[in-house]
Backbone as JSON, one array per atom type, in Angstrom:
{
  "sequence": "XXXXXXXXXXXXXXXXXXXXXXXXXXXXXXXXXXXXXXXXXXXXXXXXXXXXXXXXXXXXXXXXXXXXXXXXXXXXXXXXXXXXXXXXXXXXXXXXXXXXXXXXXXXXXXXXXXXXXXXXXXXXXXXXXXXXXXXXXXXXXXXXXXXXXXXXXXXXXXXXXXXXXXXXXXXXXXXXXXXX",
  "N": [[41.1, 6.07, 95.74], [41.54, 4.77, 93.32], [42.55, 2.37, 94.14], [40.28, 1.17, 95.22], [38.8, 0.73, 92.91], [40.37, -1.19, 91.59], [40.28, -3.17, 93.58], [37.5, -3.86, 93.73], [37.09, -4.65, 91.12], [38.7, -6.93, 91.06], [37.36, -8.46, 93.01], [34.95, -8.88, 91.72], [35.75, -10.51, 89.56], [36.76, -12.65, 91.02], [34.44, -13.48, 92.43], [32.89, -14.2, 90.25], [34.37, -16.42, 89.39], [33.95, -18.09, 91.6], [31.19, -18.46, 91.34], [31.09, -19.93, 88.96], [32.43, -22.25, 89.82], [30.61, -23.17, 91.74], [28.36, -23.64, 90.16], [29.4, -25.75, 88.71], [29.55, -27.59, 90.82], [26.81, -27.98, 91.32], [25.99, -29.12, 88.9], [27.55, -31.45, 88.89], [26.63, -32.76, 91.22], [23.96, -33.14, 90.5], [24.34, -34.82, 88.33], [25.28, -37.07, 89.68], [22.99, -37.67, 91.13], [21.3, -38.45, 89.09], [22.49, -40.73, 88.28], [24.51, -40.56, 86.33], [27.12, -40.31, 86.96], [29.43, -42.13, 88.98], [29.66, -42.55, 92.55], [32.26, -42.37, 93.61], [33.76, -41.02, 91.61], [32.35, -38.61, 91.42], [32.6, -37.52, 94.05], [35.35, -37.28, 94.2], [35.83, -35.27, 92.26], [34.41, -33.11, 93.4], [35.6, -32.77, 95.94], [38.13, -32.04, 95.15], [37.78, -29.41, 94.24], [37.05, -28.09, 96.55], [39.02, -26.87, 98.19], [40.16, -24.74, 96.55], [37.77, -23.25, 96.36], [37.34, -22.49, 99.02], [39.68, -20.93, 99.53], [39.43, -18.88, 97.62], [37.19, -17.54, 98.6], [38.12, -16.75, 101.13], [40.21, -15.09, 100.35], [38.92, -12.85, 99.3], [37.8, -11.78, 101.65], [40.14, -11.21, 103.11], [41.33, -9.23, 101.46], [39.35, -7.27, 101.62], [39.5, -6.66, 104.33], [42.11, -5.58, 104.44], [41.74, -3.32, 102.89], [39.91, -1.89, 104.32], [37.11, -2.02, 104.23], [34.76, -2.45, 106.15], [32.04, -3.07, 106.51], [31.46, -4.72, 104.35], [33.18, -6.78, 105.01], [31.95, -7.76, 107.33], [29.61, -8.69, 106.18], [30.58, -10.8, 104.63], [31.73, -12.49, 106.44], [30.05, -14.53, 107.76], [29.68, -16.52, 105.7], [32.28, -17.28, 105.25], [33.03, -18.35, 107.74], [31.26, -20.49, 107.81], [32.19, -22.01, 105.58], [34.85, -22.61, 106.4], [34.32, -24.02, 108.73], [32.94, -26.25, 107.68], [35.04, -27.34, 106.24], [37.0, -27.98, 108.16], [35.76, -29.64, 110.04], [35.4, -32.47, 109.29], [34.11, -35.71, 109.18], [35.69, -38.48, 110.82], [37.47, -40.85, 108.91], [36.3, -40.19, 106.52], [36.94, -39.13, 103.15], [36.85, -36.53, 102.48], [34.84, -33.54, 102.41], [32.8, -34.4, 100.79], [31.95, -37.62, 100.74], [32.23, -40.76, 99.21], [31.13, -43.08, 100.34], [29.13, -42.25, 102.04], [27.48, -40.46, 100.73], [25.03, -41.12, 99.57], [23.54, -41.84, 101.73], [20.98, -41.26, 104.12], [19.85, -38.88, 103.04], [22.0, -37.25, 102.36], [22.86, -36.34, 99.86], [20.84, -34.58, 98.99], [21.07, -32.69, 101.02], [23.66, -31.71, 100.56], [23.21, -30.58, 98.06], [21.38, -28.54, 98.68], [22.98, -26.93, 100.36], [24.95, -26.12, 98.52], [23.37, -24.67, 96.74], [22.45, -22.6, 98.38], [24.91, -21.35, 98.93], [25.56, -20.58, 96.31], [23.48, -18.77, 95.83], [24.17, -16.79, 97.67], [26.62, -15.97, 96.55], [25.75, -14.9, 94.15], [24.26, -12.69, 95.03], [26.33, -11.27, 96.29], [27.94, -10.77, 94.07], [26.48, -8.83, 92.61], [26.42, -6.88, 94.56], [29.16, -6.22, 94.79], [29.48, -5.29, 92.2], [27.89, -2.99, 92.28], [29.41, -1.56, 94.18], [31.77, -1.26, 92.74], [30.9, 0.37, 90.58], [30.11, 2.6, 92.04], [32.58, 3.43, 93.12], [33.91, 4.06, 90.77], [32.37, 6.19, 89.87], [32.94, 8.08, 91.82], [35.52, 8.71, 91.3], [37.91, 11.16, 90.43], [37.79, 13.1, 87.52], [40.17, 14.06, 85.28], [40.69, 16.63, 83.15], [42.7, 17.87, 80.69], [43.59, 21.28, 80.3], [44.84, 22.58, 78.09], [45.92, 25.15, 75.86], [46.77, 24.61, 73.35], [45.55, 22.37, 72.33], [44.47, 20.11, 69.91], [41.82, 18.82, 68.02], [40.97, 16.41, 65.79], [42.69, 17.63, 63.97], [42.04, 20.34, 64.1], [41.72, 23.46, 65.78], [40.64, 23.67, 69.23], [38.58, 25.51, 69.69], [37.05, 25.56, 67.44], [33.89, 25.16, 66.01], [32.09, 22.24, 65.57], [29.67, 21.73, 64.6], [27.42, 23.22, 62.61], [24.47, 24.99, 62.43], [21.79, 24.33, 60.11], [20.99, 26.56, 57.39], [18.38, 29.03, 57.73], [15.22, 28.47, 56.37], [13.31, 30.15, 54.0], [9.97, 30.5, 53.99], [7.27, 30.77, 51.81], [4.49, 32.98, 52.21], [2.1, 31.75, 51.7], [-0.65, 30.3, 52.63], [-2.65, 27.54, 52.57], [-5.97, 26.63, 52.78], [-7.26, 23.72, 53.71], [-9.94, 21.58, 53.27], [-11.11, 18.91, 54.8]],
  "CA": [[39.98, 5.57, 95.0], [41.97, 3.82, 92.28], [42.68, 1.08, 94.8], [38.95, 0.58, 95.32], [38.41, 0.25, 91.58], [41.09, -2.45, 91.39], [39.76, -4.15, 94.55], [36.17, -4.35, 93.36], [37.25, -5.39, 89.86], [39.19, -8.26, 91.41], [36.32, -9.22, 93.71], [33.98, -9.31, 90.71], [36.34, -11.66, 88.86], [36.82, -13.73, 92.01], [33.09, -13.96, 92.67], [32.51, -14.9, 89.03], [35.0, -17.75, 89.44], [33.22, -18.89, 92.6], [29.89, -18.82, 90.77], [31.32, -21.03, 88.02], [32.73, -23.46, 90.6], [29.38, -23.64, 92.37], [27.52, -24.23, 89.11], [30.0, -27.06, 88.47], [29.12, -28.44, 91.93], [25.4, -28.34, 91.12], [25.92, -30.05, 87.76], [28.13, -32.73, 89.3], [25.71, -33.41, 92.15], [22.77, -33.61, 89.78], [24.76, -36.0, 87.56], [25.3, -38.19, 90.63], [21.6, -37.99, 91.46], [20.7, -39.13, 87.94], [23.35, -41.89, 88.02], [25.43, -40.39, 85.21], [28.45, -40.46, 87.56], [29.45, -42.95, 90.18], [29.91, -41.76, 93.76], [33.71, -42.15, 93.77], [34.19, -40.0, 90.66], [31.71, -37.35, 91.81], [33.2, -37.0, 95.28], [36.72, -36.87, 93.87], [35.75, -33.97, 91.59], [33.95, -32.06, 94.31], [36.61, -32.54, 96.98], [39.26, -31.34, 94.54], [37.49, -27.98, 94.13], [36.7, -27.49, 97.85], [40.1, -26.01, 98.7], [40.15, -23.45, 95.83], [36.55, -22.51, 96.73], [37.59, -21.89, 100.33], [40.71, -19.89, 99.44], [38.9, -17.73, 96.89], [36.32, -16.79, 99.5], [38.95, -16.12, 102.16], [40.99, -14.02, 99.72], [38.06, -11.67, 99.24], [37.7, -11.2, 102.99], [41.45, -10.64, 103.45], [41.48, -7.98, 100.72], [38.42, -6.28, 102.18], [40.07, -6.23, 105.61], [43.27, -4.72, 104.17], [41.31, -2.04, 102.32], [39.12, -1.18, 105.31], [35.67, -2.06, 103.95], [34.34, -3.27, 107.28], [30.67, -3.57, 106.34], [31.55, -5.87, 103.45], [33.81, -7.87, 105.77], [30.92, -8.34, 108.2], [28.67, -9.43, 105.34], [31.23, -12.01, 104.12], [32.22, -13.32, 107.54], [29.29, -15.78, 108.0], [29.93, -17.55, 104.69], [33.65, -17.78, 105.47], [33.0, -19.21, 108.92], [30.56, -21.71, 107.41], [33.07, -22.82, 104.73], [35.97, -23.11, 107.21], [33.78, -25.04, 109.63], [32.7, -27.46, 106.89], [36.32, -27.9, 105.81], [37.77, -28.51, 109.29], [35.02, -30.63, 110.8], [35.05, -33.62, 108.44], [34.05, -36.92, 110.01], [36.84, -39.38, 110.7], [37.29, -41.91, 107.94], [35.84, -39.64, 105.24], [38.05, -38.61, 102.33], [36.66, -35.09, 102.35], [33.47, -33.13, 102.72], [31.95, -35.31, 100.01], [32.47, -38.97, 100.88], [31.43, -41.65, 98.38], [30.43, -44.1, 101.12], [28.02, -41.67, 102.78], [26.75, -39.42, 100.0], [23.66, -41.57, 99.3], [22.89, -42.19, 103.0], [20.22, -40.32, 104.96], [19.61, -37.6, 102.39], [23.21, -36.42, 102.27], [22.93, -35.72, 98.54], [19.93, -33.41, 98.99], [21.65, -31.71, 101.93], [24.77, -31.06, 99.86], [22.64, -29.77, 96.99], [20.81, -27.34, 99.3], [24.1, -26.09, 100.79], [25.58, -25.51, 97.34], [22.43, -23.67, 96.21], [22.51, -21.43, 99.29], [26.19, -20.69, 98.67], [25.43, -19.94, 95.0], [22.62, -17.59, 95.99], [24.97, -15.76, 98.34], [27.61, -15.45, 95.6], [25.04, -14.05, 93.18], [23.97, -11.43, 95.72], [27.58, -10.54, 96.49], [28.41, -10.31, 92.76], [25.83, -7.57, 92.3], [26.87, -5.92, 95.57], [30.49, -5.76, 94.36], [29.29, -4.5, 90.98], [27.45, -1.67, 92.73], [30.55, -0.89, 94.81], [32.68, -0.86, 91.66], [30.33, 1.52, 89.88], [30.17, 3.74, 92.96], [33.96, 3.93, 93.22], [34.25, 4.68, 89.49], [31.69, 7.48, 89.81], [33.58, 9.01, 92.74], [36.87, 9.0, 90.82], [38.06, 12.47, 89.82], [38.11, 13.1, 86.09], [41.12, 15.12, 85.0], [40.66, 17.05, 81.75], [43.74, 18.87, 80.48], [43.1, 22.54, 79.78], [45.89, 23.2, 77.3], [45.42, 26.01, 74.79], [47.21, 24.12, 72.05], [44.96, 21.07, 72.06], [43.76, 20.03, 68.63], [40.97, 17.65, 67.84], [40.79, 16.19, 64.36], [43.54, 18.61, 63.3], [41.44, 21.66, 64.18], [41.79, 23.98, 67.15], [39.52, 23.29, 70.09], [37.5, 26.48, 69.64], [36.27, 25.4, 66.22], [32.63, 24.48, 66.2], [31.98, 21.11, 64.65], [28.31, 21.66, 64.12], [26.83, 24.51, 62.26], [23.06, 24.73, 62.13], [21.45, 24.59, 58.71], [20.44, 27.92, 57.2], [16.94, 29.16, 57.88], [14.49, 28.43, 55.11], [12.27, 31.15, 53.84], [8.74, 29.9, 53.52], [6.33, 31.79, 51.31], [3.35, 33.22, 53.1], [0.88, 31.24, 51.11], [-1.27, 29.25, 53.42], [-3.81, 26.98, 51.91], [-6.96, 26.05, 53.67], [-7.73, 22.44, 53.21], [-11.13, 21.07, 53.91], [-11.14, 17.46, 54.78]],
  "C": [[40.38, 4.57, 93.93], [42.15, 2.44, 92.87], [41.34, 0.38, 94.95], [38.48, 0.04, 93.98], [39.08, -1.09, 91.3], [40.56, -3.54, 92.33], [38.43, -4.72, 94.1], [36.19, -5.04, 91.99], [37.73, -6.81, 90.15], [38.11, -9.09, 92.12], [35.23, -9.67, 92.75], [34.48, -10.53, 89.96], [36.36, -12.88, 89.78], [35.43, -14.32, 92.27], [32.54, -14.68, 91.44], [33.1, -16.3, 88.98], [34.3, -18.65, 90.46], [31.85, -19.32, 92.08], [30.05, -19.98, 89.8], [31.64, -22.34, 88.74], [31.46, -24.02, 91.21], [28.4, -24.21, 91.36], [28.06, -25.61, 88.73], [29.59, -28.05, 89.56], [27.68, -28.9, 91.71], [25.26, -29.35, 89.98], [26.44, -31.42, 88.16], [27.21, -33.48, 90.27], [24.44, -33.9, 91.45], [23.11, -34.79, 88.87], [24.83, -37.24, 88.45], [23.87, -38.63, 90.96], [20.92, -38.77, 90.33], [21.49, -40.37, 87.53], [24.16, -41.78, 86.73], [26.87, -40.53, 85.67], [28.35, -41.46, 88.71], [29.88, -42.07, 91.36], [31.39, -41.43, 93.93], [34.18, -41.01, 92.86], [33.61, -38.63, 91.03], [32.38, -36.73, 93.03], [34.64, -36.57, 95.05], [36.75, -35.5, 93.2], [35.39, -32.85, 92.57], [34.97, -31.75, 95.39], [37.83, -31.82, 96.42], [39.02, -29.84, 94.52], [37.1, -27.33, 95.45], [37.77, -26.52, 98.35], [40.19, -24.71, 97.9], [38.92, -22.61, 96.16], [36.75, -21.8, 98.06], [38.58, -20.74, 100.24], [40.24, -18.68, 98.65], [38.0, -16.89, 97.78], [37.13, -16.08, 100.58], [39.79, -14.97, 101.61], [40.18, -12.74, 99.62], [37.99, -10.99, 100.6], [39.02, -10.56, 103.41], [41.67, -9.31, 102.74], [40.55, -6.9, 101.24], [38.89, -5.78, 103.53], [41.22, -5.26, 105.38], [42.85, -3.36, 103.61], [40.37, -1.27, 103.24], [37.63, -1.12, 105.01], [35.01, -3.0, 104.97], [32.92, -3.81, 107.13], [30.67, -4.78, 105.42], [32.23, -7.06, 104.13], [32.78, -8.56, 106.65], [29.88, -9.13, 107.4], [29.26, -10.75, 104.85], [31.68, -12.96, 105.23], [31.38, -14.59, 107.78], [29.57, -16.87, 106.97], [31.34, -18.12, 104.84], [33.7, -18.71, 106.67], [32.34, -20.54, 108.58], [31.45, -22.6, 106.55], [34.25, -23.4, 105.51], [35.49, -24.2, 108.15], [33.53, -26.34, 108.88], [34.0, -28.14, 106.49], [37.06, -28.58, 106.97], [37.05, -29.6, 110.09], [34.49, -31.74, 109.89], [35.1, -34.86, 109.32], [35.28, -37.8, 109.77], [36.51, -40.51, 109.74], [36.78, -41.43, 106.59], [37.03, -39.08, 104.46], [37.96, -37.11, 102.12], [35.24, -34.74, 102.74], [32.47, -34.03, 102.0], [32.59, -36.69, 100.05], [31.61, -39.94, 100.08], [30.65, -42.69, 99.16], [29.18, -43.54, 101.79], [27.13, -40.74, 101.97], [25.31, -39.82, 99.69], [22.88, -41.89, 100.57], [22.16, -41.0, 103.6], [20.07, -38.94, 104.33], [20.81, -36.69, 102.3], [23.29, -35.69, 100.93], [22.05, -34.48, 98.47], [20.49, -32.31, 99.89], [22.8, -30.96, 101.26], [24.25, -30.14, 98.75], [22.05, -28.47, 97.54], [21.93, -26.4, 99.74], [24.77, -25.39, 99.61], [24.67, -24.44, 96.75], [22.39, -22.42, 97.08], [23.8, -20.65, 99.06], [26.15, -19.97, 97.32], [24.57, -18.69, 95.08], [23.38, -16.46, 96.66], [25.99, -15.15, 97.37], [26.95, -14.57, 94.54], [24.72, -12.69, 93.8], [25.26, -10.62, 95.88], [28.16, -10.05, 95.17], [27.79, -8.95, 92.43], [26.15, -6.49, 93.34], [28.24, -5.36, 95.2], [30.4, -4.95, 93.08], [28.82, -3.1, 91.32], [28.61, -0.89, 93.36], [31.57, -0.44, 93.76], [32.16, 0.36, 90.93], [30.36, 2.77, 90.76], [31.58, 4.3, 93.06], [34.42, 4.55, 91.9], [33.6, 6.06, 89.4], [32.32, 8.52, 90.75], [34.99, 9.4, 92.3], [36.88, 10.37, 90.14], [38.44, 12.33, 88.35], [38.99, 14.3, 85.82], [41.08, 15.4, 83.49], [41.73, 18.11, 81.57], [43.16, 20.12, 79.83], [44.21, 23.26, 79.0], [45.27, 24.02, 76.18], [45.76, 25.45, 73.41], [46.66, 22.73, 71.71], [44.24, 21.13, 70.71], [42.98, 18.73, 68.6], [40.66, 17.56, 66.36], [41.49, 17.26, 63.53], [42.91, 19.99, 63.21], [41.62, 22.17, 65.61], [40.51, 23.66, 67.92], [38.34, 24.24, 69.93], [36.61, 26.33, 68.4], [35.0, 24.64, 66.53], [32.52, 23.39, 65.15], [30.59, 21.0, 64.06], [27.85, 23.05, 63.79], [25.38, 24.24, 61.87], [22.76, 25.02, 60.65], [20.86, 25.99, 58.56], [18.92, 27.9, 57.31], [16.29, 29.18, 56.51], [13.42, 29.51, 55.11], [11.04, 30.47, 53.26], [7.83, 31.01, 52.97], [5.1, 31.86, 52.21], [2.04, 32.73, 52.52], [0.39, 30.07, 51.93], [-2.52, 28.79, 52.71], [-4.74, 26.39, 52.96], [-7.46, 24.77, 53.01], [-8.95, 22.03, 53.98], [-11.11, 19.56, 53.75], [-12.41, 16.95, 55.32]]
}
């Protein structure tokens, strides 16, 4: 179980990093759309982060395979296949998935924005899925409490009560009838 806690903690950090990369992609693409960046600079930034994005996603799947979480592997397989396919099937003459010569042609910018948003949505769903898995593995972890007789807490033996109820108050038996 301790391995699952470490695994899901790492996948949460990894998914958080992927979310930040994808938010960077959205910001960069929207800057290109608003003409704050030129196409060469935008595509250079995005192509630089494509390889780390791919490897971070593949690392999650590899760790899930090694730990035997097959349902999570099956859930992550389509996004990995999609990312590998996009990485390996780049048109000849392009410098990467994002090419400055073609990014403004035929709605390529909108297509890239939609793909990044879909990937971001998937990463958000998987973040909360991994968070649930982490909490589930923490809840299944055995809690070991030592049962030593010589344990002291705050320099007192364990059997000492830390709370003593206040003494009972004696109320006189005088009841007043109030008319309101």
